[in-house]
Amino acid sequence: MIALGIESTAHTFGVGIVDEEGNILANVYDTYRSETGGMRPFDVAEHHSKVAVEVIREALREAGVTLDEISVIGFSRGPGIGQPLQIGAVVARSLAITAKKPLVGVNHPLAHVEIGRKVAKSYDPVALYVSGGNTQVITHSGDRYVVLGETLDIGIGNAQEKLGREVGLPFPAGPHLDRIRGSWVPLPYVVKGMDLSFSGLVTEAVRRIKKGEGVEDVLWSFMEVAFSMLIEVAERALAMTDKKELLLVGGVAASPRLKEKAEIMCRERGATLKTVPPKLARDNGAMIAWTSILAYKVFGADRPERTHVLPDWRIDDIRWPLLEV
Ligand code: ATP
Ligand code: FE2
């Protein structure tokens, strides 16, 4: 079985091709960029519709397969931004109907976790999913994945981007912020139980910069506070569940500093840190292809006319077994 998966929840239009063993035959993407770093849903959707055909062709070329040899078409059904999601869904439905292939709508956070478990060989981890729009601590419990903690406002990546825009850093600001070093400036550290909040942290960082405090000091302190908040919640999740592995997924998981902090925390409590290469940690089509194979085996195909996109779909809405890796 070979699956072609389409990702289009936000700025990335990605197409991945993956076989039943989890071998990644292709993972191609084209990411929307704007001058300001902001995203208007219409512009993102227009970008995706322009690049879709070429990204699909390129993925088939890279994998060395024809559309005929594909057994399943998967696509990101949500959560995400409505208009770009629609483009991926329409492209996937058209492919599935014309090529007469089964169609499977995939939950995007579930795909991040499943490709992470597969590639990092992590059977039953606590997953820290850190990206632009999402920040969640996820683990398997009973008949599904549950969210143990999450952001109460914006995702860690979007917090980085907001602050980055204020100081004129190019998009994406995350990798730039991650390399800055400075001296400590006190900033609000907001963890409420298992949940986190980043917007007050951004506001206070911006206020201090406007007041004339050292930009590098504020930016470095911002990253330290934000990452420490994430690590605190991840550690409490490990303690609560008594699980032994922490799996980092999402675009922000590419951060060497976040990995370093996670590594120290895991070592101190006898747990193991599991990571995946950035190309598979960020938004990509390969994770959708792989999860569509799993979903096809667990639930079978979706009827194309019943595959409207679900912009608010949560990972804990789905019954899902803990599968072998
Ligand atoms: P989602 O749709 O899941 O919310 P997304 O559209 O934000 O995801 P991702 O590719 O998962 O896309 O994540 C992008 C974020 O990752 C950006 O905010 C970017 O700045 C951040 N990022 C990438 N590399 C690093 C790094 N080295 N350090 C910190 N942040 C990083
Ligand atoms: Fe994502």
Coordinates of C-alpha atoms and ligand atoms in Angstrom, one line a residue:
M1 CA 0.0 0.0 0.0
I2 CA 1.3 3.5 -0.9
A3 CA -0.4 6.7 0.2
L4 CA -0.2 10.2 -1.1
G5 CA -1.0 12.8 1.6
I6 CA -1.8 16.4 1.2
E7 CA -1.2 19.0 3.9
S8 CA -2.7 22.5 3.7
T9 CA -3.9 23.6 7.2
A10 CA -1.8 26.8 7.2
H11 CA 1.1 28.3 5.3
T12 CA 2.5 25.0 3.9
F13 CA 1.1 23.1 0.9
G14 CA 2.8 19.8 1.2
V15 CA 2.6 16.4 -0.6
G16 CA 4.1 13.3 0.8
I17 CA 4.2 9.7 -0.5
V18 CA 4.7 7.0 2.0
D19 CA 4.5 3.2 1.9
E20 CA 3.0 0.7 4.4
E21 CA 6.2 0.2 6.2
G22 CA 6.5 3.9 6.8
N23 CA 9.3 4.5 4.2
I24 CA 9.1 8.1 3.0
L25 CA 9.3 8.0 -0.7
A26 CA 8.7 11.8 -1.2
N27 CA 8.1 14.8 1.0
V28 CA 7.7 18.0 -1.0
Y29 CA 6.3 21.3 0.1
D30 CA 5.9 24.9 -0.9
T31 CA 5.4 27.4 1.9
Y32 CA 3.6 30.7 1.6
R33 CA 5.6 33.7 2.6
S34 CA 4.6 37.4 2.8
E35 CA 6.7 40.5 3.1
T36 CA 5.3 41.2 6.6
G37 CA 5.1 37.7 7.8
G38 CA 1.4 38.0 8.3
M39 CA -1.1 35.7 6.6
R40 CA -4.4 36.6 5.0
P41 CA -6.4 33.4 4.5
F42 CA -7.4 34.3 1.0
D43 CA -3.7 34.8 0.0
V44 CA -2.6 31.5 1.5
A45 CA -5.4 29.7 -0.3
E46 CA -4.4 31.4 -3.6
H47 CA -0.8 30.3 -3.0
H48 CA -1.9 26.7 -2.4
S49 CA -4.1 26.6 -5.5
K50 CA -1.3 27.9 -7.6
V51 CA 1.4 25.5 -6.4
A52 CA -0.8 22.4 -5.9
V53 CA -0.3 20.7 -9.3
E54 CA 3.4 21.2 -9.4
V55 CA 4.0 20.0 -5.8
I56 CA 2.0 16.8 -6.6
R57 CA 3.9 16.2 -9.8
E58 CA 7.2 16.8 -8.0
A59 CA 6.3 14.4 -5.2
L60 CA 5.3 11.7 -7.7
R61 CA 8.6 12.3 -9.5
E62 CA 10.6 12.1 -6.3
A63 CA 8.9 8.9 -5.3
G64 CA 9.2 7.4 -8.8
V65 CA 5.6 6.3 -8.8
T66 CA 2.6 7.1 -11.0
L67 CA -0.8 8.1 -9.6
D68 CA -2.0 4.6 -10.7
E69 CA 0.4 3.0 -8.1
I70 CA -1.1 5.1 -5.3
S71 CA -3.5 3.1 -3.1
V72 CA -4.9 5.8 -0.8
I73 CA -5.3 9.6 -1.0
G74 CA -5.0 11.3 2.4
F75 CA -5.6 15.0 3.2
S76 CA -5.5 17.2 6.3
R77 CA -9.1 17.8 7.2
G78 CA -8.4 20.1 10.2
P79 CA -7.8 21.9 12.5
G80 CA -6.6 24.8 10.5
I81 CA -7.5 27.9 8.5
G82 CA -10.7 27.4 6.5
Q83 CA -9.7 28.7 3.1
P84 CA -6.3 26.9 2.7
L85 CA -7.9 23.7 4.2
Q86 CA -10.5 23.9 1.4
I87 CA -7.9 23.9 -1.3
G88 CA -6.2 20.7 0.0
A89 CA -9.6 19.0 0.4
V90 CA -10.8 19.9 -3.1
V91 CA -7.5 18.8 -4.7
A92 CA -7.6 15.5 -2.7
R93 CA -11.3 14.8 -3.6
S94 CA -10.6 15.5 -7.3
L95 CA -7.6 13.2 -7.3
A96 CA -9.5 10.4 -5.4
I97 CA -12.6 10.6 -7.6
T98 CA -10.8 10.8 -11.0
A99 CA -8.1 8.2 -10.1
K100 CA -10.8 6.0 -8.3
K101 CA -8.8 5.8 -5.1
P102 CA -10.0 5.7 -1.5
L103 CA -10.0 9.1 0.3
V104 CA -9.1 9.6 3.9
G105 CA -9.4 12.8 5.9
V106 CA -6.7 13.1 8.5
N107 CA -6.5 15.0 11.8
H108 CA -3.4 17.3 11.6
P109 CA -2.1 17.0 15.2
L110 CA -2.7 13.3 15.1
A111 CA -0.5 13.2 12.0
H112 CA 2.3 15.1 13.8
V113 CA 2.2 12.6 16.7
E114 CA 1.9 9.4 14.5
I115 CA 4.9 10.3 12.2
G116 CA 6.8 11.3 15.3
R117 CA 6.1 7.9 17.0
K118 CA 7.0 6.0 13.8
V119 CA 10.2 7.9 12.9
A120 CA 11.5 8.2 16.5
K121 CA 10.3 4.7 17.4
S122 CA 8.5 5.9 20.4
Y123 CA 5.6 3.6 21.4
D124 CA 3.8 5.4 24.2
P125 CA 5.3 8.9 24.7
V126 CA 4.1 12.2 26.1
A127 CA 4.2 14.3 23.0
L128 CA 5.0 18.0 23.1
Y129 CA 3.4 19.5 19.9
V130 CA 4.8 23.0 19.4
S131 CA 4.1 24.9 16.2
G132 CA 2.8 28.2 15.0
G133 CA -0.9 27.7 15.7
N134 CA -0.7 24.8 18.2
T135 CA 0.9 24.1 21.5
Q136 CA -0.4 20.9 23.2
V137 CA 0.9 18.2 25.5
I138 CA -0.6 15.0 24.2
T139 CA -0.6 11.4 25.3
H140 CA -2.6 8.2 24.7
S141 CA -5.1 7.2 27.3
G142 CA -8.0 4.7 27.1
D143 CA -9.4 4.7 23.6
R144 CA -7.8 7.9 22.2
Y145 CA -5.1 10.6 22.5
V146 CA -5.9 13.1 25.2
V147 CA -4.7 16.7 25.6
L148 CA -3.1 17.0 29.0
G149 CA -2.3 20.7 28.6
E150 CA -2.4 23.4 26.0
T151 CA -2.1 27.1 25.2
L152 CA -5.0 29.2 26.4
D153 CA -4.4 31.8 23.7
I154 CA -1.8 31.7 20.9
G155 CA 0.6 29.0 19.9
I156 CA 4.3 29.3 20.8
G157 CA 5.3 29.8 17.2
N158 CA 2.8 32.6 16.6
A159 CA 4.0 34.2 19.8
Q160 CA 7.6 34.1 18.4
E161 CA 6.4 35.5 15.1
K162 CA 4.4 38.4 16.7
L163 CA 7.5 39.4 18.7
G164 CA 9.8 38.9 15.7
R165 CA 7.6 41.2 13.6
E166 CA 7.8 43.9 16.2
V167 CA 11.6 44.0 16.1
G168 CA 11.8 43.6 12.3
L169 CA 13.0 40.0 12.1
P170 CA 12.2 38.2 8.9
F171 CA 9.6 35.4 8.8
P172 CA 9.9 32.8 10.2
A173 CA 11.4 34.6 13.2
G174 CA 11.7 31.4 15.3
P175 CA 15.2 30.3 14.1
H176 CA 16.5 33.8 14.5
L177 CA 15.2 34.2 18.0
D178 CA 16.6 30.8 18.8
R179 CA 20.2 32.0 18.1
I180 CA 20.0 35.3 20.1
R181 CA 21.9 35.4 23.4
G182 CA 21.5 38.1 26.0
S183 CA 21.1 38.8 29.7
W184 CA 18.2 38.1 31.9
V185 CA 15.2 40.4 32.0
P186 CA 12.2 39.4 34.1
L187 CA 9.1 38.5 32.0
P188 CA 5.7 37.0 32.9
Y189 CA 5.8 33.2 33.2
V190 CA 2.3 32.0 32.8
V191 CA 1.5 28.4 33.6
K192 CA -2.0 27.6 34.9
G193 CA -2.2 24.0 36.0
M194 CA -1.3 22.1 32.9
D195 CA -2.1 25.0 30.5
L196 CA 0.0 27.9 29.2
S197 CA -0.5 31.4 28.0
F198 CA 1.9 33.4 25.8
S199 CA 0.1 36.6 24.8
G200 CA 0.9 38.5 28.1
L201 CA 4.6 37.4 27.6
V202 CA 4.6 38.9 24.1
T203 CA 2.9 42.1 25.3
E204 CA 5.4 42.6 28.1
A205 CA 8.4 41.8 25.9
V206 CA 7.2 44.4 23.3
R207 CA 6.6 47.0 26.1
R208 CA 10.1 46.6 27.4
I209 CA 11.7 46.9 24.0
K210 CA 9.6 50.1 23.3
K211 CA 10.8 51.4 26.7
G212 CA 14.4 51.1 25.4
E213 CA 15.6 48.0 27.1
G214 CA 18.2 45.9 25.3
V215 CA 16.5 44.2 22.4
E216 CA 18.7 41.1 22.6
D217 CA 18.2 40.8 26.3
V218 CA 14.4 40.9 26.0
L219 CA 14.4 38.5 23.0
W220 CA 16.6 35.9 24.7
S221 CA 14.7 36.1 28.0
F222 CA 11.4 35.7 26.1
M223 CA 12.7 32.5 24.5
E224 CA 14.0 31.2 27.9
V225 CA 10.7 31.9 29.6
A226 CA 8.5 30.5 26.8
F227 CA 10.6 27.3 26.6
S228 CA 10.8 26.8 30.4
M229 CA 7.0 27.0 30.5
L230 CA 6.8 24.3 27.9
I231 CA 9.3 22.1 29.7
E232 CA 7.5 22.5 33.0
V233 CA 4.2 21.3 31.6
A234 CA 5.9 18.5 29.7
E235 CA 7.6 17.4 32.9
R236 CA 4.4 17.4 34.9
A237 CA 2.8 15.3 32.2
L238 CA 5.6 12.7 32.4
A239 CA 5.2 12.7 36.2
M240 CA 1.4 12.4 36.1
T241 CA 1.3 9.6 33.5
D242 CA 4.5 7.8 34.7
K243 CA 5.5 7.6 31.0
K244 CA 9.2 7.4 30.1
E245 CA 9.5 9.1 26.7
L246 CA 9.0 12.7 25.6
L247 CA 8.5 13.2 21.9
L248 CA 9.0 16.6 20.4
V249 CA 7.0 17.5 17.2
G250 CA 5.9 20.6 15.4
G251 CA 8.0 23.3 13.7
V252 CA 9.3 24.7 16.9
A253 CA 10.7 21.3 17.8
A254 CA 13.6 22.2 15.4
S255 CA 14.9 24.6 18.1
P256 CA 18.3 23.4 19.5
R257 CA 17.6 25.3 22.7
L258 CA 14.3 23.7 23.3
K259 CA 15.8 20.3 22.6
E260 CA 18.6 21.1 25.1
K261 CA 16.2 22.1 27.8
A262 CA 14.1 19.0 27.1
E263 CA 17.2 16.8 27.2
I264 CA 18.2 18.1 30.6
M265 CA 14.7 17.7 32.1
C266 CA 14.4 14.1 30.7
R267 CA 17.9 13.1 32.0
E268 CA 17.1 14.4 35.5
R269 CA 13.9 12.3 35.7
G270 CA 15.2 9.1 34.0
A271 CA 13.1 9.7 30.8
T272 CA 14.3 9.6 27.2
L273 CA 13.9 12.5 24.7
K274 CA 12.7 11.4 21.2
T275 CA 13.0 13.8 18.3
V276 CA 12.3 13.8 14.6
P277 CA 14.2 15.5 11.7
P278 CA 12.8 19.1 11.1
K279 CA 11.4 18.2 7.7
L280 CA 9.1 15.7 9.4
A281 CA 8.5 17.7 12.6
R282 CA 7.1 20.8 10.8
D283 CA 4.0 20.8 8.7
N284 CA 4.5 18.3 5.8
G285 CA 2.6 15.9 3.5
A286 CA 4.5 12.8 4.6
M287 CA 2.9 12.8 8.0
I288 CA -0.6 13.0 6.4
A289 CA 0.2 10.2 4.0
W290 CA 1.5 7.9 6.8
T291 CA -1.5 8.7 9.0
S292 CA -3.9 8.1 6.1
I293 CA -2.5 4.6 5.8
L294 CA -3.2 4.0 9.6
A295 CA -6.6 5.6 9.4
Y296 CA -7.5 3.6 6.4
K297 CA -6.6 0.4 8.2
V298 CA -8.5 1.4 11.4
F299 CA -11.6 2.9 9.9
G300 CA -11.6 2.4 6.1
A301 CA -12.1 5.2 3.6
D302 CA -14.3 8.3 3.9
R303 CA -17.1 9.1 1.4
P304 CA -15.8 12.1 -0.6
E305 CA -19.2 13.9 -0.2
R306 CA -18.7 13.6 3.6
T307 CA -15.3 15.1 3.8
H308 CA -16.1 18.8 4.6
V309 CA -13.1 20.4 6.3
L310 CA -13.2 20.7 10.1
P311 CA -11.3 23.9 11.2
D312 CA -11.8 23.2 14.9
W313 CA -11.2 19.5 14.9
R314 CA -9.3 18.3 18.0
I315 CA -7.2 15.2 18.4
D316 CA -9.3 14.2 21.4
D317 CA -12.4 14.1 19.3
I318 CA -11.3 10.9 17.6
R319 CA -11.3 7.3 19.0
W320 CA -7.9 6.0 18.1
P321 CA -5.9 2.9 19.2
L322 CA -2.3 3.0 20.4
L323 CA -0.7 1.3 17.3
E324 CA 2.6 -0.6 17.2
V325 CA 5.5 1.5 15.8
Ligands
ATP1 P1 0.5 24.3 12.7 O1 -0.4 24.4 11.6 O2 0.7 23.0 13.2 O3 0.2 25.3 13.8 P2 2.5 25.9 11.5 O4 1.7 26.3 10.3 O5 2.9 27.0 12.4 O6 1.9 24.7 12.2 P3 5.1 24.6 11.6 O7 6.0 24.4 10.4 O8 4.8 23.4 12.3 O9 3.9 25.3 11.0 O10 5.8 25.6 12.6 C1 6.3 26.8 12.2 C2 6.9 27.6 13.4 O11 8.2 26.9 13.8 C3 7.3 29.0 13.1 O12 6.8 29.9 14.1 C4 8.8 29.0 13.1 O13 9.4 30.2 13.6 C5 9.1 27.9 14.2 N1 10.5 27.4 14.1 C6 11.1 26.8 13.0 N2 12.4 26.6 13.4 C7 12.6 27.0 14.6 C8 13.7 27.1 15.5 N3 14.9 26.7 15.2 N4 13.5 27.7 16.7 C9 12.3 28.1 17.1 N5 11.2 28.1 16.3 C10 11.4 27.6 15.1
FE2_2 FE 1.3 21.6 12.3

